[in-house]
Amino acid sequence: MPSACDSLIDDIEDMVSSNDPTPHERQSARKSIIPRSRKKKELLSNEELQADSLIPGTQKIWMKTWGCSHNNSDGEYMAGQLAASGYKMTDDPSEADLWVLNSCTVKNPAEDHFRNSIKKAQEQQKKVVVAGCVPQAQPRMEYLKGLSIIGVQQIDRVVEVVDEAVKGHSVRLLGQKKDGGRRLGGARLDLPKIRKNPLIEIISINTGCLNACTYCKTKHARGDLASYPVEELVERARQSFQEGVCEIWLTSEDTGAYGRDIGTDLPTLLWKLVEEIPEGAMLRLGMTNPPYILEHLEEMAKILNHPRVYAFLHVPVQSASDSVLMDMKREYCVNDFRQVVDFLKERVPGVTIATDIICGFPGETEEDFQETIELVKCYKFPSLFINQFYPRPGTPAAKMEQVPAHVVRADQHTSLTVGERQHVLVTEESFDTQFYVAHNKFYEQVLVPKRLEFKGKMIEVDIYEAGKHFLKGRPVEDSKPFTPSIAAPLQKGEVSGLLQVNMHTYSHMNCKNALYPFFFFFSLHIYNFFGADLSYIEHLNIQFPKH
């Protein structure tokens, strides 16, 4: 019986014909969509729509991302490439011509939202392109039939896929990126991107992991461990700071396993990154599983004590029962987890340890559950993520005998920080828009007054209130905000990375060379050739040397 995918084209190259416009023809066509001037009232709206539908790169795109910071970084890269190609990104799904839906497969509710969004788009006659872990792990799901798919390692080809979707074609790119047979971490890190928050850069240091947890569906999508080289990650961080970023998040499915496939390790990377962090800017580490951080505890303690690194680490325990951990195939026992936490709490004063717990895993008994409760009571984790077990299709745990979900409420963490004076980095706005959100050295959330001069700055505050999930800080009167960025941040929605290579080349050329301005503007012409929006060039204060 033919599969649901048999009628689909294997790759985009199979769809290219001599009749398709070249990038130069596309750019020229944009400039002549309306061949003659006419009064606005005489312009037929359906004529505009018809022209747009025939010329990819002129449509409006709405993107929705679910899930982890790795997925959010992928979404930022896809948005950046689409905007650089001429598409207009919009925050209003109703006005968009096409929806890009970037999915998460960790839990059932996330996939339910994703599936419902596809249905809603189809009801509104929107074109749809799907991305993320759900279609990568299960591309033959019935509700994905006929949709274009971008695989998690193919995000650098999002423009091609969207171009074809606009023309009514269905394309699926699900392959892995390899170099000489070795699996790569994914798409290049120097691609254009639009940061959701211009002050924060999310860098994926590796994809996949070395585990085979019985409940995990993400492994089916992200695969085995594949790390980016140290030098590429350092260069990405350097570029981000040059674009006004003041906080970097390192992310992956397991940061602790970084480098094991390429002959390096996490501490080696972190020490190189620390050299690039400007004064006042901060680095936040992502999630690490206990087995791969144990051998690096000494170095990790030194790094977490560094003034430009948050004293924060996310180490999921999932259960404090060794029998449950064995059924989960977590490859550690609860004493390994305790060793990590005890060591870091001793060597890194005030360190924040965040952890995860899965409740109701198949086979979990009341005794198992109580062991987890005792662990929570012992450590009083200031950041605790409690998740009901969801049987994900295709995982071993889904075939195990299911038990009713348990609900756990850990003792509320009592903050001892009221009255302290702290330095905090302000990076975003609170959900209720009443405050700015900052983080202290221990990555605790601190709400500060919403004063424009604080945004993107390191400020000194006195902590005067502690809630369940936040602190409140009052700015110290005689303290001045410190600007950590070495450049002004990009505007919200502005594309990162378009001029990076060219400005770097420009700054290293002989200033007396008469060809200096030629190379710079030739580079801009190349970007314009491929449809990049360079309207902001007029705002750059560029002065060429006399010759």
Short mmCIF file of N, CA, C and O in Angstrom, two decimals, residues 440-525:
data_model
loop_
_atom_site.label_atom_id
_atom_site.label_comp_id
_atom_site.label_asym_id
_atom_site.label_seq_id
_atom_site.Cartn_x
_atom_site.Cartn_y
_atom_site.Cartn_z
N ASN A 440 19.36 38.16 38.99
CA ASN A 440 20.57 38.35 39.78
C ASN A 440 21.60 37.28 39.43
O ASN A 440 21.38 36.48 38.51
N LYS A 441 22.69 37.26 40.12
CA LYS A 441 23.77 36.31 39.85
C LYS A 441 23.28 34.86 39.88
O LYS A 441 23.81 34.01 39.17
N PHE A 442 22.27 34.59 40.68
CA PHE A 442 21.77 33.22 40.85
C PHE A 442 20.58 32.92 39.94
O PHE A 442 19.87 31.94 40.13
N TYR A 443 20.37 33.79 38.96
CA TYR A 443 19.30 33.69 37.97
C TYR A 443 17.92 33.64 38.62
O TYR A 443 16.99 33.02 38.10
N GLU A 444 17.78 34.31 39.75
CA GLU A 444 16.46 34.48 40.35
C GLU A 444 15.81 35.69 39.69
O GLU A 444 16.47 36.71 39.43
N GLN A 445 14.52 35.59 39.43
CA GLN A 445 13.80 36.66 38.75
C GLN A 445 13.55 37.82 39.70
O GLN A 445 12.97 37.64 40.77
N VAL A 446 13.99 38.99 39.29
CA VAL A 446 13.83 40.20 40.11
C VAL A 446 13.03 41.23 39.31
O VAL A 446 13.44 41.62 38.22
N LEU A 447 11.89 41.66 39.86
CA LEU A 447 11.08 42.69 39.22
C LEU A 447 11.56 44.06 39.67
O LEU A 447 11.73 44.30 40.87
N VAL A 448 11.79 44.95 38.69
CA VAL A 448 12.28 46.30 39.00
C VAL A 448 11.36 47.32 38.33
O VAL A 448 10.59 46.97 37.42
N PRO A 449 11.40 48.57 38.75
CA PRO A 449 10.52 49.59 38.14
C PRO A 449 10.74 49.68 36.63
O PRO A 449 11.86 49.53 36.13
N LYS A 450 9.66 49.94 35.92
CA LYS A 450 9.71 50.00 34.47
C LYS A 450 10.16 51.39 34.02
O LYS A 450 9.36 52.24 33.66
N ARG A 451 11.47 51.57 34.03
CA ARG A 451 12.07 52.82 33.59
C ARG A 451 12.97 52.53 32.40
O ARG A 451 13.84 51.66 32.45
N LEU A 452 12.72 53.25 31.32
CA LEU A 452 13.36 52.96 30.05
C LEU A 452 14.88 52.90 30.15
O LEU A 452 15.53 52.09 29.48
N GLU A 453 15.47 53.71 31.01
CA GLU A 453 16.93 53.74 31.10
C GLU A 453 17.51 52.47 31.72
O GLU A 453 18.73 52.27 31.70
N PHE A 454 16.65 51.59 32.27
CA PHE A 454 17.12 50.34 32.86
C PHE A 454 17.25 49.20 31.84
O PHE A 454 17.98 48.25 32.05
N LYS A 455 16.52 49.29 30.72
CA LYS A 455 16.45 48.17 29.77
C LYS A 455 17.83 47.87 29.18
O LYS A 455 18.50 48.74 28.64
N GLY A 456 18.27 46.60 29.32
CA GLY A 456 19.56 46.19 28.79
C GLY A 456 20.73 46.62 29.65
O GLY A 456 21.88 46.55 29.22
N LYS A 457 20.47 47.04 30.90
CA LYS A 457 21.52 47.55 31.78
C LYS A 457 21.69 46.65 33.01
O LYS A 457 20.77 45.94 33.43
N MET A 458 22.87 46.71 33.59
CA MET A 458 23.14 46.11 34.89
C MET A 458 22.91 47.20 35.93
O MET A 458 23.54 48.26 35.87
N ILE A 459 21.98 46.96 36.87
CA ILE A 459 21.67 47.96 37.88
C ILE A 459 21.80 47.35 39.28
O ILE A 459 21.78 46.13 39.45
N GLU A 460 21.93 48.21 40.26
CA GLU A 460 22.04 47.77 41.65
C GLU A 460 20.72 48.03 42.36
O GLU A 460 20.15 49.13 42.25
N VAL A 461 20.22 47.01 43.06
CA VAL A 461 18.92 47.14 43.72
C VAL A 461 18.98 46.59 45.14
O VAL A 461 19.83 45.76 45.48
N ASP A 462 18.06 47.07 45.96
CA ASP A 462 17.82 46.49 47.28
C ASP A 462 16.58 45.63 47.20
O ASP A 462 15.52 46.09 46.77
N ILE A 463 16.69 44.35 47.60
CA ILE A 463 15.56 43.43 47.56
C ILE A 463 14.64 43.73 48.75
O ILE A 463 15.06 43.68 49.91
N TYR A 464 13.37 44.07 48.44
CA TYR A 464 12.45 44.45 49.51
C TYR A 464 11.24 43.52 49.63
O TYR A 464 10.46 43.63 50.58
N GLU A 465 11.06 42.59 48.67
CA GLU A 465 9.91 41.69 48.74
C GLU A 465 10.25 40.38 48.03
O GLU A 465 10.97 40.38 47.02
N ALA A 466 9.72 39.28 48.54
CA ALA A 466 9.92 37.97 47.91
C ALA A 466 8.58 37.27 47.76
O ALA A 466 7.84 37.11 48.73
N GLY A 467 8.25 36.89 46.51
CA GLY A 467 7.05 36.11 46.25
C GLY A 467 7.43 34.66 45.98
O GLY A 467 8.59 34.26 46.15
N LYS A 468 6.48 33.88 45.54
CA LYS A 468 6.74 32.47 45.30
C LYS A 468 7.71 32.26 44.14
O LYS A 468 8.55 31.37 44.16
N HIS A 469 7.59 33.08 43.09
CA HIS A 469 8.42 32.90 41.91
C HIS A 469 9.20 34.15 41.53
O HIS A 469 9.72 34.24 40.41
N PHE A 470 9.30 35.12 42.42
CA PHE A 470 9.98 36.36 42.05
C PHE A 470 10.47 37.09 43.29
O PHE A 470 10.05 36.83 44.42
N LEU A 471 11.38 38.02 43.05
CA LEU A 471 11.80 38.99 44.05
C LEU A 471 11.45 40.37 43.50
O LEU A 471 11.25 40.53 42.29
N LYS A 472 11.40 41.36 44.36
CA LYS A 472 11.22 42.74 43.91
C LYS A 472 12.40 43.56 44.41
O LYS A 472 12.80 43.45 45.58
N GLY A 473 12.93 44.39 43.51
CA GLY A 473 14.09 45.19 43.84
C GLY A 473 13.84 46.68 43.68
O GLY A 473 13.20 47.10 42.72
N ARG A 474 14.39 47.46 44.62
CA ARG A 474 14.29 48.92 44.56
C ARG A 474 15.66 49.47 44.16
O ARG A 474 16.66 49.19 44.83
N PRO A 475 15.74 50.23 43.06
CA PRO A 475 17.03 50.74 42.60
C PRO A 475 17.74 51.57 43.68
O PRO A 475 17.10 52.37 44.37
N VAL A 476 19.03 51.36 43.83
CA VAL A 476 19.83 52.14 44.78
C VAL A 476 19.97 53.55 44.22
O VAL A 476 20.37 53.75 43.07
N GLU A 477 19.69 54.55 45.03
CA GLU A 477 19.59 55.93 44.56
C GLU A 477 20.88 56.46 43.95
O GLU A 477 20.88 57.11 42.91
N ASP A 478 22.02 56.21 44.59
CA ASP A 478 23.27 56.81 44.12
C ASP A 478 24.03 55.89 43.17
O ASP A 478 25.21 56.11 42.88
N SER A 479 23.36 54.84 42.68
CA SER A 479 24.01 53.89 41.76
C SER A 479 23.54 54.16 40.33
O SER A 479 22.34 54.32 40.07
N LYS A 480 24.47 54.20 39.39
CA LYS A 480 24.15 54.46 38.00
C LYS A 480 24.08 53.15 37.21
O LYS A 480 24.90 52.27 37.41
N PRO A 481 23.10 53.03 36.30
CA PRO A 481 23.01 51.82 35.46
C PRO A 481 24.28 51.65 34.63
O PRO A 481 24.84 52.63 34.13
N PHE A 482 24.72 50.40 34.50
CA PHE A 482 25.92 50.10 33.72
C PHE A 482 25.52 49.42 32.41
O PHE A 482 24.71 48.49 32.42
N THR A 483 26.05 49.90 31.30
CA THR A 483 25.72 49.34 29.99
C THR A 483 26.72 48.25 29.63
O THR A 483 27.90 48.55 29.38
N PRO A 484 26.30 46.97 29.61
CA PRO A 484 27.24 45.88 29.32
C PRO A 484 27.52 45.70 27.85
O PRO A 484 28.53 45.13 27.47
N SER A 485 26.60 46.13 26.97
CA SER A 485 26.74 45.86 25.54
C SER A 485 27.86 46.71 24.95
O SER A 485 28.07 47.86 25.33
N ILE A 486 28.57 46.15 23.99
CA ILE A 486 29.63 46.89 23.31
C ILE A 486 29.08 47.59 22.08
O ILE A 486 29.80 48.29 21.38
N ALA A 487 27.79 47.41 21.80
CA ALA A 487 27.12 48.08 20.69
C ALA A 487 25.65 48.23 21.04
O ALA A 487 25.13 47.55 21.92
N ALA A 488 24.97 49.13 20.34
CA ALA A 488 23.54 49.30 20.56
C ALA A 488 22.81 48.05 20.09
O ALA A 488 23.16 47.48 19.04
N PRO A 489 21.80 47.57 20.84
CA PRO A 489 21.07 46.37 20.42
C PRO A 489 20.27 46.61 19.15
O PRO A 489 19.90 47.75 18.85
N LEU A 490 20.01 45.56 18.40
CA LEU A 490 19.16 45.66 17.22
C LEU A 490 17.75 46.02 17.64
O LEU A 490 17.33 45.76 18.77
N GLN A 491 17.01 46.62 16.73
CA GLN A 491 15.60 46.90 16.99
C GLN A 491 14.81 45.60 16.97
O GLN A 491 15.20 44.64 16.32
N LYS A 492 13.70 45.57 17.68
CA LYS A 492 12.86 44.38 17.69
C LYS A 492 12.39 44.08 16.26
O LYS A 492 11.87 44.96 15.57
N GLY A 493 12.62 42.85 15.80
CA GLY A 493 12.24 42.46 14.45
C GLY A 493 13.34 42.65 13.43
O GLY A 493 13.21 42.20 12.29
N GLU A 494 14.45 43.30 13.82
CA GLU A 494 15.54 43.54 12.87
C GLU A 494 16.34 42.25 12.68
O GLU A 494 16.56 41.49 13.62
N VAL A 495 16.81 42.02 11.46
CA VAL A 495 17.51 40.79 11.12
C VAL A 495 18.96 40.86 11.57
O VAL A 495 19.68 41.80 11.24
N SER A 496 19.40 39.85 12.31
CA SER A 496 20.78 39.74 12.76
C SER A 496 21.65 39.08 11.70
O SER A 496 21.20 38.19 10.98
N GLY A 497 22.91 39.51 11.62
CA GLY A 497 23.90 38.76 10.86
C GLY A 497 24.06 39.12 9.42
O GLY A 497 24.99 38.64 8.77
N LEU A 498 23.20 39.98 8.84
CA LEU A 498 23.29 40.23 7.41
C LEU A 498 24.58 40.91 7.01
O LEU A 498 25.16 40.62 5.97
N LEU A 499 25.07 41.85 7.84
CA LEU A 499 26.25 42.60 7.45
C LEU A 499 27.50 42.13 8.18
O LEU A 499 28.56 42.72 8.02
N GLN A 500 27.41 41.04 8.95
CA GLN A 500 28.52 40.65 9.80
C GLN A 500 29.80 40.39 9.01
O GLN A 500 30.84 40.94 9.28
N VAL A 501 29.73 39.52 8.00
CA VAL A 501 30.93 39.15 7.26
C VAL A 501 31.50 40.35 6.53
O VAL A 501 32.70 40.58 6.52
N ASN A 502 30.63 41.16 5.96
CA ASN A 502 31.08 42.28 5.16
C ASN A 502 31.71 43.37 6.01
O ASN A 502 32.72 43.94 5.65
N MET A 503 31.11 43.68 7.16
CA MET A 503 31.69 44.70 8.03
C MET A 503 33.02 44.19 8.59
O MET A 503 33.95 44.96 8.80
N HIS A 504 33.11 42.87 8.87
CA HIS A 504 34.36 42.31 9.36
C HIS A 504 35.45 42.46 8.31
O HIS A 504 36.57 42.87 8.59
N THR A 505 35.11 42.16 7.06
CA THR A 505 36.05 42.31 5.97
C THR A 505 36.44 43.78 5.81
O THR A 505 37.60 44.13 5.65
N TYR A 506 35.43 44.65 5.91
CA TYR A 506 35.64 46.09 5.76
C TYR A 506 36.63 46.62 6.78
O TYR A 506 37.54 47.38 6.45
N SER A 507 36.49 46.17 8.02
CA SER A 507 37.32 46.70 9.10
C SER A 507 38.75 46.21 9.03
O SER A 507 39.63 46.77 9.68
N HIS A 508 39.01 45.14 8.27
CA HIS A 508 40.36 44.59 8.20
C HIS A 508 41.08 44.93 6.90
O HIS A 508 42.20 44.51 6.69
N MET A 509 40.42 45.65 6.00
CA MET A 509 41.08 46.05 4.77
C MET A 509 41.95 47.28 4.99
O MET A 509 41.74 48.04 5.93
N ASN A 510 42.93 47.48 4.13
CA ASN A 510 43.81 48.64 4.22
C ASN A 510 42.98 49.92 4.02
O ASN A 510 42.32 50.09 3.01
N CYS A 511 43.00 50.81 4.99
CA CYS A 511 42.17 52.01 4.91
C CYS A 511 42.54 52.91 3.75
O CYS A 511 41.79 53.81 3.39
N LYS A 512 43.73 52.74 3.17
CA LYS A 512 44.14 53.58 2.05
C LYS A 512 43.76 52.97 0.71
O LYS A 512 44.02 53.53 -0.35
N ASN A 513 43.16 51.78 0.76
CA ASN A 513 42.82 51.08 -0.46
C ASN A 513 41.58 51.69 -1.10
O ASN A 513 40.52 51.77 -0.49
N ALA A 514 41.71 52.11 -2.34
CA ALA A 514 40.58 52.75 -3.02
C ALA A 514 39.44 51.78 -3.26
O ALA A 514 38.31 52.21 -3.51
N LEU A 515 39.73 50.48 -3.20
CA LEU A 515 38.68 49.49 -3.44
C LEU A 515 37.86 49.23 -2.17
O LEU A 515 36.90 48.47 -2.21
N TYR A 516 38.24 49.83 -1.07
CA TYR A 516 37.58 49.62 0.23
C TYR A 516 36.06 49.78 0.14
O TYR A 516 35.30 48.86 0.46
N PRO A 517 35.57 50.95 -0.32
CA PRO A 517 34.11 51.11 -0.39
C PRO A 517 33.48 50.23 -1.43
O PRO A 517 32.34 49.83 -1.28
N PHE A 518 34.22 49.88 -2.47
CA PHE A 518 33.66 49.03 -3.52
C PHE A 518 33.25 47.67 -2.97
O PHE A 518 32.15 47.19 -3.23
N PHE A 519 34.13 47.04 -2.17
CA PHE A 519 33.83 45.72 -1.64
C PHE A 519 32.62 45.75 -0.71
O PHE A 519 31.79 44.87 -0.73
N PHE A 520 32.52 46.83 0.08
CA PHE A 520 31.40 46.91 1.01
C PHE A 520 30.07 47.00 0.27
O PHE A 520 29.14 46.24 0.53
N PHE A 521 29.99 47.90 -0.70
CA PHE A 521 28.72 48.07 -1.40
C PHE A 521 28.46 46.93 -2.38
O PHE A 521 27.32 46.63 -2.67
N PHE A 522 29.52 46.28 -2.86
CA PHE A 522 29.30 45.08 -3.68
C PHE A 522 28.63 44.00 -2.83
O PHE A 522 27.73 43.31 -3.28
N SER A 523 29.07 43.88 -1.56
CA SER A 523 28.46 42.90 -0.66
C SER A 523 27.00 43.22 -0.42
O SER A 523 26.15 42.33 -0.39
N LEU A 524 26.69 44.52 -0.24
CA LEU A 524 25.28 44.90 -0.06
C LEU A 524 24.47 44.55 -1.29
O LEU A 524 23.33 44.12 -1.20
N HIS A 525 25.08 44.73 -2.46
CA HIS A 525 24.38 44.39 -3.69
C HIS A 525 24.06 42.91 -3.75
O HIS A 525 22.98 42.50 -4.17
#
